[in-house]
Short mmCIF file of C-alpha atoms in Angstrom, two decimals:
data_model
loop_
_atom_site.label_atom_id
_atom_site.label_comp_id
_atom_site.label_asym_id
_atom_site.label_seq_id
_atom_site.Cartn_x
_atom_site.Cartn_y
_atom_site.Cartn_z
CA UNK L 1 72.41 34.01 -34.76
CA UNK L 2 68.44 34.05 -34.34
CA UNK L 3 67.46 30.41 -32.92
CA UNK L 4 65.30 28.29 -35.58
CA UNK L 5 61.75 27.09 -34.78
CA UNK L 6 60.03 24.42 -36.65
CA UNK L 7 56.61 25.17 -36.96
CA UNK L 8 53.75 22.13 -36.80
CA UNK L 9 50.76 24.00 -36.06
CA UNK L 10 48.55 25.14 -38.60
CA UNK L 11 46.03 27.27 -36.66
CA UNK L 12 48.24 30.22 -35.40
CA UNK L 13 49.61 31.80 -38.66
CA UNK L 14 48.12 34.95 -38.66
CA UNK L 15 49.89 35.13 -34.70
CA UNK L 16 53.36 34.01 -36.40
CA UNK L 17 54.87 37.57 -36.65
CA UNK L 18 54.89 38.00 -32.72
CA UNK L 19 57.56 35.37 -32.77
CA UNK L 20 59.32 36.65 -36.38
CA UNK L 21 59.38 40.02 -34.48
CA UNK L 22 61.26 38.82 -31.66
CA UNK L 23 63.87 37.51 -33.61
CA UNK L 24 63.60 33.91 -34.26
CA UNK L 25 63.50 32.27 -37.62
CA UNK L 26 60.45 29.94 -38.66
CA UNK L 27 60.00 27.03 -40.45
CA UNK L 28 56.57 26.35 -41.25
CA UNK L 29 55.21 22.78 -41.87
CA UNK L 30 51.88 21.89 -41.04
CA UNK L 31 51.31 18.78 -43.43
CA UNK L 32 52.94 15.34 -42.49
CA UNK L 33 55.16 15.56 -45.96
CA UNK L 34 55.93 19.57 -45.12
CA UNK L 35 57.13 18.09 -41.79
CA UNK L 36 59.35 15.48 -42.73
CA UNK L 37 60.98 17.02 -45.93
CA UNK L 38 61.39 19.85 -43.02
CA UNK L 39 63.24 17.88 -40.20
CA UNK L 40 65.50 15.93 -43.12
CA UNK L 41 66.21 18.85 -45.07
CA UNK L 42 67.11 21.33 -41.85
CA UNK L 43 67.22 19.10 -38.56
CA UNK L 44 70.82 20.48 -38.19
CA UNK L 45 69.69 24.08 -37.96
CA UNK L 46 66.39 23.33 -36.08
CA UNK L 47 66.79 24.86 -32.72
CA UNK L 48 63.04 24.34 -31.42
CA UNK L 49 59.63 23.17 -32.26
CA UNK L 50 56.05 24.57 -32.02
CA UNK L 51 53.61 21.53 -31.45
CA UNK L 52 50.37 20.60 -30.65
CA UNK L 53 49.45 17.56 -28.13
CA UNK L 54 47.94 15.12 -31.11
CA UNK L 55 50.73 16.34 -33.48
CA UNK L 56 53.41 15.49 -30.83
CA UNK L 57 56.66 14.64 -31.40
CA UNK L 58 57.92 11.51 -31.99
CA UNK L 59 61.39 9.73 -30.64
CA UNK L 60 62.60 9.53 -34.52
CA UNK L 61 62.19 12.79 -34.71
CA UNK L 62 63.99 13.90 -31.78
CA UNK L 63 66.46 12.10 -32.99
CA UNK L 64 66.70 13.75 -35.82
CA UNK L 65 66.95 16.80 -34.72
CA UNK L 66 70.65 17.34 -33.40
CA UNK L 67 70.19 20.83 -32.19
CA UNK L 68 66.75 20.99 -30.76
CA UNK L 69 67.22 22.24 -27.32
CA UNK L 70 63.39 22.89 -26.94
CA UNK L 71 59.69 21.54 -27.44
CA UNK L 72 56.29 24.33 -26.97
CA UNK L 73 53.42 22.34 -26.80
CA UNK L 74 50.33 24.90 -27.15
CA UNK L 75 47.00 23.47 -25.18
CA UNK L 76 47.51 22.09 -22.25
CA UNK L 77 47.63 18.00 -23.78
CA UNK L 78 51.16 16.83 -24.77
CA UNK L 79 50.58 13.32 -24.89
CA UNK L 80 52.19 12.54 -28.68
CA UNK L 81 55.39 14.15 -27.28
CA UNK L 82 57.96 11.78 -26.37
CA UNK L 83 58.68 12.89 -23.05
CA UNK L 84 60.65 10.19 -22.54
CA UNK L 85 62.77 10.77 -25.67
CA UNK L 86 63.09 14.80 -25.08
CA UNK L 87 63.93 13.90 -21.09
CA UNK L 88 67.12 11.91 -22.20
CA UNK L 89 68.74 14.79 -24.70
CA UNK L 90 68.07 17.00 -22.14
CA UNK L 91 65.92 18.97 -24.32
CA UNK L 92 62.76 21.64 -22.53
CA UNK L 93 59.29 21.05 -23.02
CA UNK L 94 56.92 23.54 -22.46
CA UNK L 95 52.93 24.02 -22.91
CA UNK L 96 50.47 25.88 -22.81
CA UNK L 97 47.57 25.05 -19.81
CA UNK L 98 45.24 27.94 -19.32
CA UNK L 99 45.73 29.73 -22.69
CA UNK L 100 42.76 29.00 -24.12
CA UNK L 101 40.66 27.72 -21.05
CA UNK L 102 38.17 30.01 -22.13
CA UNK L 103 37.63 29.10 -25.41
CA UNK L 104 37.55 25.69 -24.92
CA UNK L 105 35.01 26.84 -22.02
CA UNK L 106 32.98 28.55 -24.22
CA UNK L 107 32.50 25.86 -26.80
CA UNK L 108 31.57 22.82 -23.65
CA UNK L 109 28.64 25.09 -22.76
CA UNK L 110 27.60 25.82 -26.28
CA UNK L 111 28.23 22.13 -27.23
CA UNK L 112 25.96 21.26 -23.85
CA UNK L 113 23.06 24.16 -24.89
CA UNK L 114 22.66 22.91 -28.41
CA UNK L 115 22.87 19.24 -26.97
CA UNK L 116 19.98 19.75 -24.54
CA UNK L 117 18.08 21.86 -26.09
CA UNK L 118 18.58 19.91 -29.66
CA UNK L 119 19.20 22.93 -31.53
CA UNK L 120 20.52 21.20 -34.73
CA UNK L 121 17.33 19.65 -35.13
CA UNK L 122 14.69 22.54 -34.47
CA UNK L 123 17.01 24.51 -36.67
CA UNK L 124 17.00 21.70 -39.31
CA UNK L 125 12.96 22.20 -38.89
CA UNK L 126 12.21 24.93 -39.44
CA UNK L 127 14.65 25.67 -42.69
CA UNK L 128 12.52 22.11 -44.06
CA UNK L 129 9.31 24.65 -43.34
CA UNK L 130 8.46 22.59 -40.00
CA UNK L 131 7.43 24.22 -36.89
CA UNK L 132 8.04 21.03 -34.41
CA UNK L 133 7.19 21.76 -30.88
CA UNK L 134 9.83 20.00 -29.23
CA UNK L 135 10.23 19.60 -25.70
CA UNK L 136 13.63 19.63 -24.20
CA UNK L 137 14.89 19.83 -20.55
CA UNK L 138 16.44 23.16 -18.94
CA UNK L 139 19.51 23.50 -17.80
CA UNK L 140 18.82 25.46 -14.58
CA UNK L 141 19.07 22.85 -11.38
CA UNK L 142 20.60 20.55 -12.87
CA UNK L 143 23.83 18.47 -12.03
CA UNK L 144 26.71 19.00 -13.94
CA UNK L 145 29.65 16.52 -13.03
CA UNK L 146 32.86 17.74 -14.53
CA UNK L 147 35.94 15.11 -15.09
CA UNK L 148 38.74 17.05 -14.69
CA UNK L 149 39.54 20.53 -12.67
CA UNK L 150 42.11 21.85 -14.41
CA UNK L 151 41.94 25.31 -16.35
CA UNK L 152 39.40 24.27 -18.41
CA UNK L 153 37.30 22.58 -15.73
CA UNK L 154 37.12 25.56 -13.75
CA UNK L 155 36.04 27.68 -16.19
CA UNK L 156 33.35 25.35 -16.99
CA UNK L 157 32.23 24.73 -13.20
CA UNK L 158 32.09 28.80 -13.31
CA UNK L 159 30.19 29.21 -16.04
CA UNK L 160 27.47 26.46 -15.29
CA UNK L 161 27.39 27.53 -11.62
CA UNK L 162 27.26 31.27 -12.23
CA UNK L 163 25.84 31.13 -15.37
CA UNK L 164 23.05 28.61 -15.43
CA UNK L 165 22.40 27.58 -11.32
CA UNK L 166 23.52 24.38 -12.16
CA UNK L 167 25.10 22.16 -9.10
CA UNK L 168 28.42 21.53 -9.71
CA UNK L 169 30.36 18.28 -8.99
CA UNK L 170 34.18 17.13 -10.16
CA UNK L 171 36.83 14.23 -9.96
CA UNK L 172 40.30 15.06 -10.59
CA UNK L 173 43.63 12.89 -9.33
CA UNK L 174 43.26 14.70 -6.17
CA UNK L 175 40.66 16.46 -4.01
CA UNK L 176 41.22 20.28 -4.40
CA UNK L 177 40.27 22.18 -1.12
CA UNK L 178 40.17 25.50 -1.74
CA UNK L 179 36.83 24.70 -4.68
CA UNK L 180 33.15 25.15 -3.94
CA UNK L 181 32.20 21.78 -5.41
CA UNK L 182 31.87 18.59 -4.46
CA UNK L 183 34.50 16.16 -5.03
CA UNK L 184 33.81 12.61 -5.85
CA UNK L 185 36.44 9.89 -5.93
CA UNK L 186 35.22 7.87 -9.36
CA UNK L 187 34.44 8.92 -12.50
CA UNK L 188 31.69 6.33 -11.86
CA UNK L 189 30.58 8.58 -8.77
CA UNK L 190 30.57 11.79 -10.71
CA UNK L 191 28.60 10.21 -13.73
CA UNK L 192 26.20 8.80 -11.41
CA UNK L 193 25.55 11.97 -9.75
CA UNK L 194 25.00 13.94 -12.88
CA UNK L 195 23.01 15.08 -15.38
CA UNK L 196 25.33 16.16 -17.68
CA UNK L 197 29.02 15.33 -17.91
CA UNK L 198 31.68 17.36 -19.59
CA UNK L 199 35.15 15.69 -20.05
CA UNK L 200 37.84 18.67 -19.61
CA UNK L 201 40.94 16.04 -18.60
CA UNK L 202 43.97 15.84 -20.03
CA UNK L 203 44.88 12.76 -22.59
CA UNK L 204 47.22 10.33 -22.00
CA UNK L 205 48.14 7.05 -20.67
CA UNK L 206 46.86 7.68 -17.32
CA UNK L 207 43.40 9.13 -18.47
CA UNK L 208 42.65 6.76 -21.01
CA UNK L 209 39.35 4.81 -21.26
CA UNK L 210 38.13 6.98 -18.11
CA UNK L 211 34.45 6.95 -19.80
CA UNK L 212 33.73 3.59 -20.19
CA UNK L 213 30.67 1.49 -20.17
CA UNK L 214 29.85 2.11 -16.39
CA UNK L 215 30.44 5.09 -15.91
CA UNK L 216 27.98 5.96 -19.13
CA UNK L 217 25.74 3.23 -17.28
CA UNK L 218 26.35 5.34 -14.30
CA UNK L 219 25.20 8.74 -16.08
CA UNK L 220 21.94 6.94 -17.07
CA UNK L 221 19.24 7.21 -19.94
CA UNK L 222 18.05 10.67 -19.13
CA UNK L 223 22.28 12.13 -19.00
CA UNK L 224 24.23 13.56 -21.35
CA UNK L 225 28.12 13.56 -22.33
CA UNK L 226 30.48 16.70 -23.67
CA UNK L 227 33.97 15.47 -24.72
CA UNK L 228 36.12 18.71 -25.29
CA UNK L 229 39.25 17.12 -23.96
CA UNK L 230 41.01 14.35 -26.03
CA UNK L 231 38.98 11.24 -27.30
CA UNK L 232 41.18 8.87 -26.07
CA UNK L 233 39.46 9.63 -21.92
CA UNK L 234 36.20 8.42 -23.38
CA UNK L 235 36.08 4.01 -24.82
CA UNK L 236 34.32 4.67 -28.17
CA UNK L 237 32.88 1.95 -28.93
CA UNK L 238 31.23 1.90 -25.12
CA UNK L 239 30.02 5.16 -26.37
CA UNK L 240 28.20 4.23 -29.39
CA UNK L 241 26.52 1.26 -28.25
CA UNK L 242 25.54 3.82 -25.65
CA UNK L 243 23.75 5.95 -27.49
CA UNK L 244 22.19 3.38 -29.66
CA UNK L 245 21.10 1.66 -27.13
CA UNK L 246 19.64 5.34 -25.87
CA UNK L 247 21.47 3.88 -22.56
CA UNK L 248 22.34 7.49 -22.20
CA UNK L 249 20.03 10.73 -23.97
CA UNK L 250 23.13 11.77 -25.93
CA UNK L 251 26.52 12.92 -26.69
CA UNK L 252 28.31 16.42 -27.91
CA UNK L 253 32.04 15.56 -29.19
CA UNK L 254 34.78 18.06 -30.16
CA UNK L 255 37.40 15.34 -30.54
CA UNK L 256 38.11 11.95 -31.98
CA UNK L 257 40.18 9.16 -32.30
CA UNK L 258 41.39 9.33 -35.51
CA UNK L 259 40.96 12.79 -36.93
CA UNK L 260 39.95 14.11 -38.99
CA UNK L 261 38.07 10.62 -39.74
CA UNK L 262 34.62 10.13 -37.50
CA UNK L 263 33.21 6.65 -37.08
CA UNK L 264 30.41 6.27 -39.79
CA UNK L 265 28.12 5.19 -36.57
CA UNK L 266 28.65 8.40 -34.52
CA UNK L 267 27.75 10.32 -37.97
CA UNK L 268 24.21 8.19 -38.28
CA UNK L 269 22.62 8.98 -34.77
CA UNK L 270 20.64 11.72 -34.24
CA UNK L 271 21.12 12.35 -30.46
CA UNK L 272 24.96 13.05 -31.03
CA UNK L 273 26.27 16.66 -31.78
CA UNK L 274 29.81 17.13 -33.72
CA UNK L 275 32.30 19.31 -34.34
CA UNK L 276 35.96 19.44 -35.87
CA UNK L 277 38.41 19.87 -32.90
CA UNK L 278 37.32 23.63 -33.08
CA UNK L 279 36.84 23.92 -28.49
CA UNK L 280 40.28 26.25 -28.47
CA UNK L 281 39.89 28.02 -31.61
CA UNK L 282 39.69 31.59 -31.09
CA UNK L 283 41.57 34.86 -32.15
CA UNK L 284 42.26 35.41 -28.49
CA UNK L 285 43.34 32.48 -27.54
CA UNK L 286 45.60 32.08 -30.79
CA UNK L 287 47.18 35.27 -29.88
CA UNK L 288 47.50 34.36 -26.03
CA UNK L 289 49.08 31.08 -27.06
CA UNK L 290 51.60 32.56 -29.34
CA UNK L 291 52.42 34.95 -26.94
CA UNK L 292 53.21 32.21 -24.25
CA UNK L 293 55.34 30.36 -26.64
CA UNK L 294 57.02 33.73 -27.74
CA UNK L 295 57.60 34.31 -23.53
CA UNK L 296 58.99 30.65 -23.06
CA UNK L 297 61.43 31.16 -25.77
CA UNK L 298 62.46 34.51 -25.13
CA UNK L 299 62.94 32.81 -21.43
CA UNK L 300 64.92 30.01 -22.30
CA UNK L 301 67.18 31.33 -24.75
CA UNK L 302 68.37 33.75 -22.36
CA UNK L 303 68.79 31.44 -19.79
CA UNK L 304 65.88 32.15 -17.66
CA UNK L 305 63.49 29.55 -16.07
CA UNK L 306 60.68 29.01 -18.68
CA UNK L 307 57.39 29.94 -17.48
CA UNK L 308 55.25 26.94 -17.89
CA UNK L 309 57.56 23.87 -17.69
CA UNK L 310 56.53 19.99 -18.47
CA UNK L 311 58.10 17.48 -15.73
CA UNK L 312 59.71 15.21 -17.88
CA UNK L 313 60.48 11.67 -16.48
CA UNK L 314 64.04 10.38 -15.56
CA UNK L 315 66.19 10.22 -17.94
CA UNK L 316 67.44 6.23 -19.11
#
């Protein structure tokens, strides 16, 4: 009997049929009311889910699903996912780190472009019939301090470092030795050694509030911000008075709080740049994530190791 997997993501559709093709049966319910009529009409039958990190997965829910054996997270965040919750049934977690580092990639250095070079404005311009000669710093020598050196940090440091001769700096949770950047031990350090800093950490508990008001006091009146990691690593209220206090030149964000809802205040300044959680949107990486999921499944139903496991805490 093909195993059942309840569907919560509502980016990877047209990817779907790689994992109706290998055999397993879908349930697809991207709205919060699709989801629960879901999970109370077929939590019996419900062998696995397909997740995202802000969609998690909630202990209720686990609960409520009496056969689920296994959680895919795609994107490397998984911090809505009770852990704890999924670590006492015994049930898998898996995600996806790496999958769409490019993408995400991609979008930081297009975010950090348009942000220096205040794109959305000159474009704004000229469409009004303006020709504003606006003068805007380079990229090229600067510092770039990257929070984070995971999959997505590493593309980054490659692309500004390759890309752009930009200096590269980074703090992770631990000094990685086999990088060409410098390391420094605070977020406070990094921002203070920066011109620009891109947030590519993981969400979480242990990440939260990372960004705060020194660190952006650290990064300075001339630095800028790029948040394509979760919202939750950057205090944003800190933020805003930041930026209207031109404490710091300004701020690209990808994610927020509460989405889709964006503070009023970030919408009103004119030296922030926004976008709609769109950093690991991309046909390739859609397909590469559905493909992992499709892989871990595959694994796990056959009793293989899965291929990118979650450590899961004691179980209680």
């Amino acid at each position: 009997m093909p195993a059942t997997v309840l569907v919560l993501v509502e980016t990877i559709n047209d990817y779907l049929p790689i994992l109706e093709n290998q055999g397993f049966h879908l349930i697809l319910a991207p709205t919060p009311a699709e989801r629960a009529q879901a999970i109370a009409s077929h939590g019996g039958q419900i062998d696995a889910v397909l997740t995202r990190g802000p969609l998690g997965l909630y202990a209720d829910e686990i609960a409520a699903l009496a056969n689920l054996k296994i959680i895919c997270v795609i994107g490397a965040g998984y911090e809505q996912v009770d852990l704890q919750a999924a670590s006492d049934r015994g049930i898998t977690v898996t995600n996806g780190a790496g999958v769409n580092a490019s993408s995400v990639a991609d979008h930081a250095m297009a975010l950090l472009l348009s942000l220096v070079r205040d794109i959305p404005r000159c474009d704004a311009a000229v469409r009004r019939g303006e020709w504003p000669k606006i003068m805007r710093p380079s990229l090229a020598g600067k510092h770039v301090g990257i929070l984070g050196l995971g999959a997505v940090g590493m593309a980054v440091a490659k692309r500004a470092a390759n890309g752009f001769d930009m200096t590269v700096s980074y703090h992770s949770r631990q000094l990685l030795s086999d990088v060409p950047y410098d390391f420094c031990s605070t977020p406070t350090e990094l921002a203070r050694a920066s011109d620009f800093l891109i947030v590519c950490t993981p969400g979480g508990i242990g990440t939260q509030h990372l960004v705060n008001k020194q660190v952006l006091d650290a990064l300075g009146p001339h630095g800028f911000i790029v948040n394509i990691a979760r919202a939750s690593v950057v205090a944003t209220n800190d933020l805003i008075t930041a930026l209207e206090q031109r404490r710091i030149a300004g701020a690209a964000l990808d994610v927020f709080d509460a989405e889709p809802q964006v503070p009023d205040a970030l919408k009103a300044l004119s030296n922030v740049i926004l976008t709609p959680h769109v950093a690991g949107l991309s046909p390739e990486a859609a397909r590469g994530t559905v493909e992992l999921v499709g892989q871990n499944l595959m694994a796990f139903f056959s009793d293989r190791p899965v291929l990118t496991p979650v450590k899961l805490p004691k179980s209680l």
